[in-house]
PDB file of C-alpha atoms in Angstrom:
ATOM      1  CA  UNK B   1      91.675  93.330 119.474  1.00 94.00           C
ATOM      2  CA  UNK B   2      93.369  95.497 122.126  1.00 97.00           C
ATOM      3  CA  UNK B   3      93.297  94.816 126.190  1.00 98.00           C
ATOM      4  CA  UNK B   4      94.800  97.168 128.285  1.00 97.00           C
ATOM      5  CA  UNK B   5      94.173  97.389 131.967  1.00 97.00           C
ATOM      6  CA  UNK B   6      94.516 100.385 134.423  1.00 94.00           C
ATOM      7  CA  UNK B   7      94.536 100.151 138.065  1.00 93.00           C
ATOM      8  CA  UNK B   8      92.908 103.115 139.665  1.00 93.00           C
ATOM      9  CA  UNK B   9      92.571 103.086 143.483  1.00 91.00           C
ATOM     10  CA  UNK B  10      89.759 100.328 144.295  1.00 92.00           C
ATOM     11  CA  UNK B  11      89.093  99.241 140.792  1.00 95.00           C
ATOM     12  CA  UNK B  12      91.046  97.825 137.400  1.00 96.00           C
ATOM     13  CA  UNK B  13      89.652  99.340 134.113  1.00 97.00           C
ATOM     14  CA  UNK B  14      89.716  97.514 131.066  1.00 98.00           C
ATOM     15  CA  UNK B  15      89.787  99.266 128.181  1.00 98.00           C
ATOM     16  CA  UNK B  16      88.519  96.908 125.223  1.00 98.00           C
ATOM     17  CA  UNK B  17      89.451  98.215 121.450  1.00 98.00           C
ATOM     18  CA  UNK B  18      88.348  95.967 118.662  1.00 97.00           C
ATOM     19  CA  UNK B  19      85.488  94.359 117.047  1.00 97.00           C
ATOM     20  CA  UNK B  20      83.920  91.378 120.404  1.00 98.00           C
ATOM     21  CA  UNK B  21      82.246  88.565 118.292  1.00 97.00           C
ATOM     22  CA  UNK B  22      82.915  85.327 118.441  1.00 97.00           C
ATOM     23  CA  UNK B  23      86.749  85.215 117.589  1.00 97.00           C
ATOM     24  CA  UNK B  24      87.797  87.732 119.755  1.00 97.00           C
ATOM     25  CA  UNK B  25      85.698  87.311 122.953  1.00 97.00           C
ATOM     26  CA  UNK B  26      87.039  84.523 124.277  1.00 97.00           C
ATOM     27  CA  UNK B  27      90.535  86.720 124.340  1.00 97.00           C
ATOM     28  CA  UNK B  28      88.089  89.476 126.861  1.00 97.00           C
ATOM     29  CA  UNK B  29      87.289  86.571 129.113  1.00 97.00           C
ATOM     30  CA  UNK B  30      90.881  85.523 129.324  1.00 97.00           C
ATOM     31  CA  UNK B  31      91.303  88.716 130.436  1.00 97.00           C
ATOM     32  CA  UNK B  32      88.418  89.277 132.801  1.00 96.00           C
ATOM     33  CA  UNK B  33      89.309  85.838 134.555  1.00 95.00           C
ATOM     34  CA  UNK B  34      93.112  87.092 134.576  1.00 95.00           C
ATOM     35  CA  UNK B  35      91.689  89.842 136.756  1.00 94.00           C
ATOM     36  CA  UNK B  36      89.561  87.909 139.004  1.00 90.00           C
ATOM     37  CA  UNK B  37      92.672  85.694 139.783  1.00 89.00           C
ATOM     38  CA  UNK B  38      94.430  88.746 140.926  1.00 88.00           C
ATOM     39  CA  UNK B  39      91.499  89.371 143.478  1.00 83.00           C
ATOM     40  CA  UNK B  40      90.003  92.841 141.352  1.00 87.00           C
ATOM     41  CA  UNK B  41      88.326  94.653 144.242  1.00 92.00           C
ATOM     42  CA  UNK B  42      85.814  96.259 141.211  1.00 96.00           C
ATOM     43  CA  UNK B  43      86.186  96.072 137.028  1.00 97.00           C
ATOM     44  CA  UNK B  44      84.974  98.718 135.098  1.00 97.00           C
ATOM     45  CA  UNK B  45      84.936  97.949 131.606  1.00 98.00           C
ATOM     46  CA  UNK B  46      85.933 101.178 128.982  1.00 98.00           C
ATOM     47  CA  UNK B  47      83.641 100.612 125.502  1.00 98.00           C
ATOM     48  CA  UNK B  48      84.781 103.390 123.686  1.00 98.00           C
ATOM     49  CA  UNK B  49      86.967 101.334 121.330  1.00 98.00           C
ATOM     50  CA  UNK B  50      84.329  98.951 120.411  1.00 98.00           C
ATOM     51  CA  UNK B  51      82.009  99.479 117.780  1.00 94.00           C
ATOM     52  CA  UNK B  52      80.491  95.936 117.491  1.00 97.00           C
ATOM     53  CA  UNK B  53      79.560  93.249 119.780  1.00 97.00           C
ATOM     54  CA  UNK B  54      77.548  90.129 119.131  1.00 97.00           C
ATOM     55  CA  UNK B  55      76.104  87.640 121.755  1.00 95.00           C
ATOM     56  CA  UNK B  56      78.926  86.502 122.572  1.00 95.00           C
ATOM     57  CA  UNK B  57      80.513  89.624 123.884  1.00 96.00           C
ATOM     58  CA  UNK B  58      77.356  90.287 125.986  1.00 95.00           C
ATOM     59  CA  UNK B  59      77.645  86.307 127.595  1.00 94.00           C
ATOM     60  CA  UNK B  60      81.342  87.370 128.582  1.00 96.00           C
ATOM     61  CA  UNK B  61      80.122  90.753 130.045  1.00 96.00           C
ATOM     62  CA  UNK B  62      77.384  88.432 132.162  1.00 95.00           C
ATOM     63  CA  UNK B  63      79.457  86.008 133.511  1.00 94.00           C
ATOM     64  CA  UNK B  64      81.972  88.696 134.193  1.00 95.00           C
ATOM     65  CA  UNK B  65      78.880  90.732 136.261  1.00 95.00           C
ATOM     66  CA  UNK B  66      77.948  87.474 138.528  1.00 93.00           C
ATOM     67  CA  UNK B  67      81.858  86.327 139.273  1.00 93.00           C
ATOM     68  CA  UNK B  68      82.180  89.949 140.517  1.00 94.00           C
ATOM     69  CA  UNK B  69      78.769  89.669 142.280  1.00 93.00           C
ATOM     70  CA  UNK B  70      79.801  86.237 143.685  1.00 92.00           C
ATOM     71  CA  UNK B  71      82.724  88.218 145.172  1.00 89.00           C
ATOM     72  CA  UNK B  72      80.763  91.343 146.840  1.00 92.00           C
ATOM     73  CA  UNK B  73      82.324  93.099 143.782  1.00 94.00           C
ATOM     74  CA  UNK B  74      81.127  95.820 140.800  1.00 95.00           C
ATOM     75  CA  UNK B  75      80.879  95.858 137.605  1.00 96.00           C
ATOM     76  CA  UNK B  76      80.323  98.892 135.810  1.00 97.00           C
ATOM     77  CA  UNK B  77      80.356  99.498 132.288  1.00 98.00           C
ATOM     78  CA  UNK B  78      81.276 103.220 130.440  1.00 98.00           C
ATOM     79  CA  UNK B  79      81.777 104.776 127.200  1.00 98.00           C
ATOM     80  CA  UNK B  80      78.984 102.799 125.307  1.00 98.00           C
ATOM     81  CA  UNK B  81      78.648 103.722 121.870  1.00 96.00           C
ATOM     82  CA  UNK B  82      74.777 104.014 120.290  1.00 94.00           C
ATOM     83  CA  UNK B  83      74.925 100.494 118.514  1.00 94.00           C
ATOM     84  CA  UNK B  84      76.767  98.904 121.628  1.00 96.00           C
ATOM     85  CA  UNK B  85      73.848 100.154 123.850  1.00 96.00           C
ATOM     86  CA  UNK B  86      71.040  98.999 121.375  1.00 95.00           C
ATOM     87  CA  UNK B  87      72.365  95.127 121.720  1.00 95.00           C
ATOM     88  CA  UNK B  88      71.848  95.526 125.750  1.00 95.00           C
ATOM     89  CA  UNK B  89      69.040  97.056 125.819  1.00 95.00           C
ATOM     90  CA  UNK B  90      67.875  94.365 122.977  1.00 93.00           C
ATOM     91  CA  UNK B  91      68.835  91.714 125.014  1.00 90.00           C
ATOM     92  CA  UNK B  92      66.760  93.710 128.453  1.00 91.00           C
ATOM     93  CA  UNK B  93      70.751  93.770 129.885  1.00 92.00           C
ATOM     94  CA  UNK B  94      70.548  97.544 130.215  1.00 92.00           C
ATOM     95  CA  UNK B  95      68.435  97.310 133.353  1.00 91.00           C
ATOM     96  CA  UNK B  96      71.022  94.345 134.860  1.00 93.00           C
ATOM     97  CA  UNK B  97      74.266  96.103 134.468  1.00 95.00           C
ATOM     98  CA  UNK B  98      75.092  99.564 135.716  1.00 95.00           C
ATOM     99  CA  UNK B  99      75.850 101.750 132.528  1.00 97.00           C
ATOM    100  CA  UNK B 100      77.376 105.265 133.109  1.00 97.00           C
ATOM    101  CA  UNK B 101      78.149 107.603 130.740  1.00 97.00           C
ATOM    102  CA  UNK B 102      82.286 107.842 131.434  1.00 97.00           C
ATOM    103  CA  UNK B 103      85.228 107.206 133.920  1.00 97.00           C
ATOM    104  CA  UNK B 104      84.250 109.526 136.392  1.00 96.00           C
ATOM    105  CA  UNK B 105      80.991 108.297 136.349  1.00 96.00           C
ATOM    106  CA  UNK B 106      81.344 105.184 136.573  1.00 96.00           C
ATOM    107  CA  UNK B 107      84.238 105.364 139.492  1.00 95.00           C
ATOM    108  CA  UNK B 108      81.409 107.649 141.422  1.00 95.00           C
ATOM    109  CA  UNK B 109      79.037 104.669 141.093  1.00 94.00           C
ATOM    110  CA  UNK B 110      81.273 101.853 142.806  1.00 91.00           C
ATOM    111  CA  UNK B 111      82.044 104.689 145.970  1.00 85.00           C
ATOM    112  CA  UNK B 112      78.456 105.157 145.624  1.00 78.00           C
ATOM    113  CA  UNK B 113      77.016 101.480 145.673  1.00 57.00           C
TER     114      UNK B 113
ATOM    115  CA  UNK D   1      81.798  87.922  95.872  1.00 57.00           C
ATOM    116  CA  UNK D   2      80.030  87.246  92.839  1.00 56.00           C
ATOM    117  CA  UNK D   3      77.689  89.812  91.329  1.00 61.00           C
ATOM    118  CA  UNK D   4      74.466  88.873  89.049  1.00 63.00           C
ATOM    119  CA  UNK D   5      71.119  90.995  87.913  1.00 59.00           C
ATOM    120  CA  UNK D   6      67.673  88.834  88.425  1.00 61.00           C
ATOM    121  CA  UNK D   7      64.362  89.521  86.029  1.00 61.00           C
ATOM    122  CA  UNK D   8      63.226  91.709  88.436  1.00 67.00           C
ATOM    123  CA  UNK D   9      66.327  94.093  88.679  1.00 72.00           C
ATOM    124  CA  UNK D  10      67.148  93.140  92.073  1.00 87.00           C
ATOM    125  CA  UNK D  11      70.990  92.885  92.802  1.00 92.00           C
ATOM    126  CA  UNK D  12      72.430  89.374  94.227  1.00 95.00           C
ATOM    127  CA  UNK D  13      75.726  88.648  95.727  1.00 96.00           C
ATOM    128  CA  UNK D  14      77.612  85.766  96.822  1.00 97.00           C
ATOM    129  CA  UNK D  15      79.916  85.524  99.111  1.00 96.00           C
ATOM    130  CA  UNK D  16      81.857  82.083 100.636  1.00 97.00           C
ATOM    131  CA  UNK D  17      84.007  82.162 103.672  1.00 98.00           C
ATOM    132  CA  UNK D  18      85.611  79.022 105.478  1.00 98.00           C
ATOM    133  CA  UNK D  19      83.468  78.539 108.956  1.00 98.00           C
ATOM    134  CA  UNK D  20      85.607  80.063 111.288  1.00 98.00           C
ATOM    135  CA  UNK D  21      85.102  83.116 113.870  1.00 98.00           C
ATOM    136  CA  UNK D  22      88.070  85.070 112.098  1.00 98.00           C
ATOM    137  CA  UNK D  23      86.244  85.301 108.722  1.00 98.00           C
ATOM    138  CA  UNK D  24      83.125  86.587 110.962  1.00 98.00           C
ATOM    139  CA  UNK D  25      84.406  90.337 110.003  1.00 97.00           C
ATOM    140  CA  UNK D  26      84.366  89.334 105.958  1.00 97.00           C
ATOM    141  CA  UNK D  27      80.734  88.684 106.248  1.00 97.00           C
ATOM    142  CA  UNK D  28      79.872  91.713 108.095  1.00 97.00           C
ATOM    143  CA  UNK D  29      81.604  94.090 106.453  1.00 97.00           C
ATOM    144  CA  UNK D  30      80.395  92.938 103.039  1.00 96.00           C
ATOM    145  CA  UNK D  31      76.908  92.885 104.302  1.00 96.00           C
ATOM    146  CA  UNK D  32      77.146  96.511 106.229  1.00 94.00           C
ATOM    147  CA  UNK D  33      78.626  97.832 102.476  1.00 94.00           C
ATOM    148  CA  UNK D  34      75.738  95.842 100.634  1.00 92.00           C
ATOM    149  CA  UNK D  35      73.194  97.920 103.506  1.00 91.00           C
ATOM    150  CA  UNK D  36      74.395 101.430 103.134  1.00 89.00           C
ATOM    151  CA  UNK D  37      74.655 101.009  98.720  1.00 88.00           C
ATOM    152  CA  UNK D  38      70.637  99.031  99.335  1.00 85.00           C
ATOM    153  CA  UNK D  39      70.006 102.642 100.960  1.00 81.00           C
ATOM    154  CA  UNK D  40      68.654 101.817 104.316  1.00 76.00           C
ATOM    155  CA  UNK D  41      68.813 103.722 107.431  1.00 80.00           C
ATOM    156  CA  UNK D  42      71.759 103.137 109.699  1.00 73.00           C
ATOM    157  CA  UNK D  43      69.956 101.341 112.451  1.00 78.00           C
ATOM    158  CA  UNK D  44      68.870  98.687 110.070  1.00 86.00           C
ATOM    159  CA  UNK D  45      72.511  98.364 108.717  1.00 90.00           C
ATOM    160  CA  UNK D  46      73.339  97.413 112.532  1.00 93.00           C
ATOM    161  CA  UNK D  47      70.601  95.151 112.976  1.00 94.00           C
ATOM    162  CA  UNK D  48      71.045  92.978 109.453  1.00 96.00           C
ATOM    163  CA  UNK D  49      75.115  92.804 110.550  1.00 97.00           C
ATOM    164  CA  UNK D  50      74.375  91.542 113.758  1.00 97.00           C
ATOM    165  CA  UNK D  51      71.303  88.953 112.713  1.00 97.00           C
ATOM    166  CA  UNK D  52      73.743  87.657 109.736  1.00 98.00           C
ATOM    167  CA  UNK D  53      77.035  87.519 112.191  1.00 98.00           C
ATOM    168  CA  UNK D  54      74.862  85.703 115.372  1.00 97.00           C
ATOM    169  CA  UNK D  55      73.483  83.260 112.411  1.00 97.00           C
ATOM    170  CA  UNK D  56      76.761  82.285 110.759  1.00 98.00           C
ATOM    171  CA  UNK D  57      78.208  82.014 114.513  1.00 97.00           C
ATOM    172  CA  UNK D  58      75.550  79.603 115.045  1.00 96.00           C
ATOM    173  CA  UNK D  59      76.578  77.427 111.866  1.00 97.00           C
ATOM    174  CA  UNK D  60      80.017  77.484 112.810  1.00 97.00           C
ATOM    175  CA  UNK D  61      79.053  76.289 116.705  1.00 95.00           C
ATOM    176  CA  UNK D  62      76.086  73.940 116.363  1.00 94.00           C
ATOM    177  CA  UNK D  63      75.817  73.107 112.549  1.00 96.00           C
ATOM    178  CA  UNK D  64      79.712  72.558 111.917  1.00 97.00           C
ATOM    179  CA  UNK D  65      80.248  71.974 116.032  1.00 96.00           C
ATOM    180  CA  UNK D  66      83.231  74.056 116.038  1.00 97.00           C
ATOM    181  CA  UNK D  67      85.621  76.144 113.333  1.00 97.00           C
ATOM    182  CA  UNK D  68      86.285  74.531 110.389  1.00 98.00           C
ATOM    183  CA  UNK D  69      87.480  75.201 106.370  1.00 97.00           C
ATOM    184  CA  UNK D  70      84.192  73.479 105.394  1.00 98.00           C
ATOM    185  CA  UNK D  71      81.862  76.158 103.991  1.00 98.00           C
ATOM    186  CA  UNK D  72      79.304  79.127 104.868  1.00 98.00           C
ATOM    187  CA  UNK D  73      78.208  80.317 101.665  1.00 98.00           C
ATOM    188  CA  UNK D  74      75.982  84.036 101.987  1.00 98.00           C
ATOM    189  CA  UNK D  75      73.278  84.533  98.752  1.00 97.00           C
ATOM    190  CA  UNK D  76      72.364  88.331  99.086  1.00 96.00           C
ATOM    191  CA  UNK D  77      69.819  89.695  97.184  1.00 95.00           C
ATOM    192  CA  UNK D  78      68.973  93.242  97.225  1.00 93.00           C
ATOM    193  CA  UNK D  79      65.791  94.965  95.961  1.00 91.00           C
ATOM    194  CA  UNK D  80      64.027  98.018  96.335  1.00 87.00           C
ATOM    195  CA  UNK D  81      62.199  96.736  98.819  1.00 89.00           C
ATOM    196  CA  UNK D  82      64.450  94.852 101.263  1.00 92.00           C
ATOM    197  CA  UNK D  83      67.224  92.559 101.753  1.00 94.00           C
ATOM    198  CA  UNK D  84      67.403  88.820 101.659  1.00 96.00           C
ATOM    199  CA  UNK D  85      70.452  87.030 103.108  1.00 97.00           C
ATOM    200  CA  UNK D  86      70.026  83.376 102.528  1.00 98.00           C
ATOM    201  CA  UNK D  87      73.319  81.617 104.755  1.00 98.00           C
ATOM    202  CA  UNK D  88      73.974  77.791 103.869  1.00 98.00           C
ATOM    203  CA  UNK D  89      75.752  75.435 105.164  1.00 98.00           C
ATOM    204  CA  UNK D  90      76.858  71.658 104.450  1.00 98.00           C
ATOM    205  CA  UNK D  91      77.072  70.268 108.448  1.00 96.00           C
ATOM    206  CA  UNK D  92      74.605  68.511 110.561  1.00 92.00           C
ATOM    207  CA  UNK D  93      71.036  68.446 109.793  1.00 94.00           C
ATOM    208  CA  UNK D  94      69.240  70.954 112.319  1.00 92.00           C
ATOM    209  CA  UNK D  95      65.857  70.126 114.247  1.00 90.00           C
ATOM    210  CA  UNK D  96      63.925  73.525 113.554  1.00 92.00           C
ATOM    211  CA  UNK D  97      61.851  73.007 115.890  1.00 89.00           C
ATOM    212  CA  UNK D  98      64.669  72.779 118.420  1.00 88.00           C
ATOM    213  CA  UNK D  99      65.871  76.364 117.438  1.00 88.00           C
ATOM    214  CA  UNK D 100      63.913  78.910 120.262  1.00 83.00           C
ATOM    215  CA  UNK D 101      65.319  82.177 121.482  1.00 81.00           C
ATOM    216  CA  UNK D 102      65.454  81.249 125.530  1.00 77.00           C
ATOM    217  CA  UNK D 103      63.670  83.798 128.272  1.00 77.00           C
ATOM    218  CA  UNK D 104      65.366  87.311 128.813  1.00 73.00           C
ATOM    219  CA  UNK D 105      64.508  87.378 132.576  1.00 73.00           C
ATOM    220  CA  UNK D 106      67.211  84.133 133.115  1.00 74.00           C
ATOM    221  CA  UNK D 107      70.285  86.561 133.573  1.00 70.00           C
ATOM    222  CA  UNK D 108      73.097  84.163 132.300  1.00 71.00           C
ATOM    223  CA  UNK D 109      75.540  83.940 129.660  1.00 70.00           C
ATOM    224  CA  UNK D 110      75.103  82.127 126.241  1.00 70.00           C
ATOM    225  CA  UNK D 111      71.699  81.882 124.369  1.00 79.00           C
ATOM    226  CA  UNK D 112      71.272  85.319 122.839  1.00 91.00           C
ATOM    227  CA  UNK D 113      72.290  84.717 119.205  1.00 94.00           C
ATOM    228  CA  UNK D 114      68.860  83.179 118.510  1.00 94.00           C
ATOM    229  CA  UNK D 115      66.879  86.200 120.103  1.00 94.00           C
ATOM    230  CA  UNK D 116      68.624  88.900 118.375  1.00 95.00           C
ATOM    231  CA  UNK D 117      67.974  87.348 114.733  1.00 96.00           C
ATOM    232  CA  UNK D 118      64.420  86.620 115.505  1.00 95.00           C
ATOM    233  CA  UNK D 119      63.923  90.572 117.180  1.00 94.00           C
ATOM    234  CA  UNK D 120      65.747  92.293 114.433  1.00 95.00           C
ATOM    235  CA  UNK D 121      65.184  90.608 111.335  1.00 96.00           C
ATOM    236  CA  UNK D 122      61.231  90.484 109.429  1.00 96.00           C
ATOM    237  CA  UNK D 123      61.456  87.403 108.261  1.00 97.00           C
ATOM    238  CA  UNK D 124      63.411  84.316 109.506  1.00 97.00           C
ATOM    239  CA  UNK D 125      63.155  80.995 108.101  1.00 97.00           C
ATOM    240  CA  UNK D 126      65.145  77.973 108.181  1.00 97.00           C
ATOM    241  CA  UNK D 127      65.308  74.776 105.750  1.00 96.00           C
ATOM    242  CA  UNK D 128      66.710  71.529 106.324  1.00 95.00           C
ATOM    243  CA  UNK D 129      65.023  69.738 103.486  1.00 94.00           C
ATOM    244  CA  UNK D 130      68.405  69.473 101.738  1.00 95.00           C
ATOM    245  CA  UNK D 131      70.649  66.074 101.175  1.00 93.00           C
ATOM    246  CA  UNK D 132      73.388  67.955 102.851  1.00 94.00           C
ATOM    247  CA  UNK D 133      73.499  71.013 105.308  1.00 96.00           C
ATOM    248  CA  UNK D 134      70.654  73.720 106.080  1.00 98.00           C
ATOM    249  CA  UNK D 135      69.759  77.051 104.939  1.00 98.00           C
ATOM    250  CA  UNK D 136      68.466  80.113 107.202  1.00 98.00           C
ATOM    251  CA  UNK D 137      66.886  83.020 105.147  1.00 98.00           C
ATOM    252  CA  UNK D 138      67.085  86.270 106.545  1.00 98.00           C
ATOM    253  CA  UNK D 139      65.015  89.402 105.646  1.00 97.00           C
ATOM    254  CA  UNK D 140      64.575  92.882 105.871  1.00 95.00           C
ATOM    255  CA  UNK D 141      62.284  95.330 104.396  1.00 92.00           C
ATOM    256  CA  UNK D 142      64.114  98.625 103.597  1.00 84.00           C
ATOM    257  CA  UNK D 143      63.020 101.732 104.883  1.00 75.00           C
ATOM    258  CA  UNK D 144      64.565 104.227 103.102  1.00 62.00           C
ATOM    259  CA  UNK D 145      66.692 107.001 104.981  1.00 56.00           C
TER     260      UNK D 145
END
């Protein structure tokens, strides 16, 4: 599992690469609560490198969406591969988190609301 | 693993790993090989990985109550017609009745694992009536790519 965060004017990205089950996602939400103690304005989340993700991953992603909504913040998500998408949408997450396509997309989204 | 041939010509495999998240990958990547040689379509694959990796996680969590080396032994039989995982473990008896995927519309974390086995999988089935441990059968009928 790789972690690497990018500031980019109002927003860190976190670019997850690696398998998120239920060894590796507590390391994520180490990371996503990292960020919220540095006061993260908006977190986009990169999911290019991941080709797997159990429920686990998705329960980090969710309380990652409402401590950024407790805070007036976004959370977008980008770059999800077919089988990442198919666990949101089995789980009905696709219609609670914003999902764009890429980057530009998704840093378009936060200007945009 | 351990290979073996039933009566019927069906293919079964064993596989043991010590109940602990890192040996998670083991399991799925055996069972993702044991999809693609059972000749399924790719979507399947995904699903039986991710009903067999949310069901062992749930041994190691609430059967076990945490990681440790005691076992989680995978029985996979394939057949022309579909794929059987049968998962067992030697921890706390389970209350089956107990075991309920929870409502989608409560937007929280936690709770999924039992809603994606029961959505994905045909056949789901779970046996306490062991002296030790439980067993969760998995199934999936194979549509061919």
């Amino acid at each position: 599992m790789e972690l690497v965060v990018f500031e980019k004017q109002n927003a860190a990205i976190l670019k997850i690469v690696g398998d998120v089950d239920l060894y590796s996602s507590p390391q994520v939400r180490k990371k996503i609560l990292a960020l919220m103690k540095k006061k993260t304005e908006n977190l986009l989340v990169d999911l290019d490198g991941v080709s797997y993700m159990d429920s686990s991953g998705v329960a980090t992603l969710v309380e990652a969406l409402q401590l950024m909504k407790k805070r007036r913040g976004k959370l977008k998500l980008f770059n999800l591969r077919p089988a990442i998408r198919d666990v949101f949408e089995l789980s009905r997450l696709d219609k609670v988190f914003d999902i764009c396509e890429d980057e530009n997309q998704a840093m378009a989204a936060i200007s945009e609301g | 693993m351990t290979p073996g041939r039933t009566k019927d010509k069906s293919e079964i495999i064993e596989i043991q790993i010590p109940a602990k998240p890192q040996f998670l990958k083991i399991i799925r990547a055996a069972v993702g090989s044991i999809c693609e040689i059972s000749g399924g379509n790719l979507d399947d694959s995904h699903n039986v990985i991710l009903a067999v990796d949310e069901a062992c996680s749930n041994i190691i969590k609430h059967t076990y109550g945490g990681p440790t080396e005691e076992p989680i032994h995978a029985t996979i039989l394939i057949s022309p017609e579909k794929i059987e995982i049968r998962l067992r473990d030697f921890g706390e008896k389970i209350d089956i009745k107990k075991i309920k995927p929870r409502k989608l519309d409560e937007i929280r974390p936690g709770g999924l694992g039992v809603h994606f086995i029961n959505t994905v999988m045909d056949e789901v089935e779970y046996d306490n009536h062991f002296e030790q441990g439980n067993q969760v059968k998995l199934v999936k009928y194979i549509e061919k790519k």
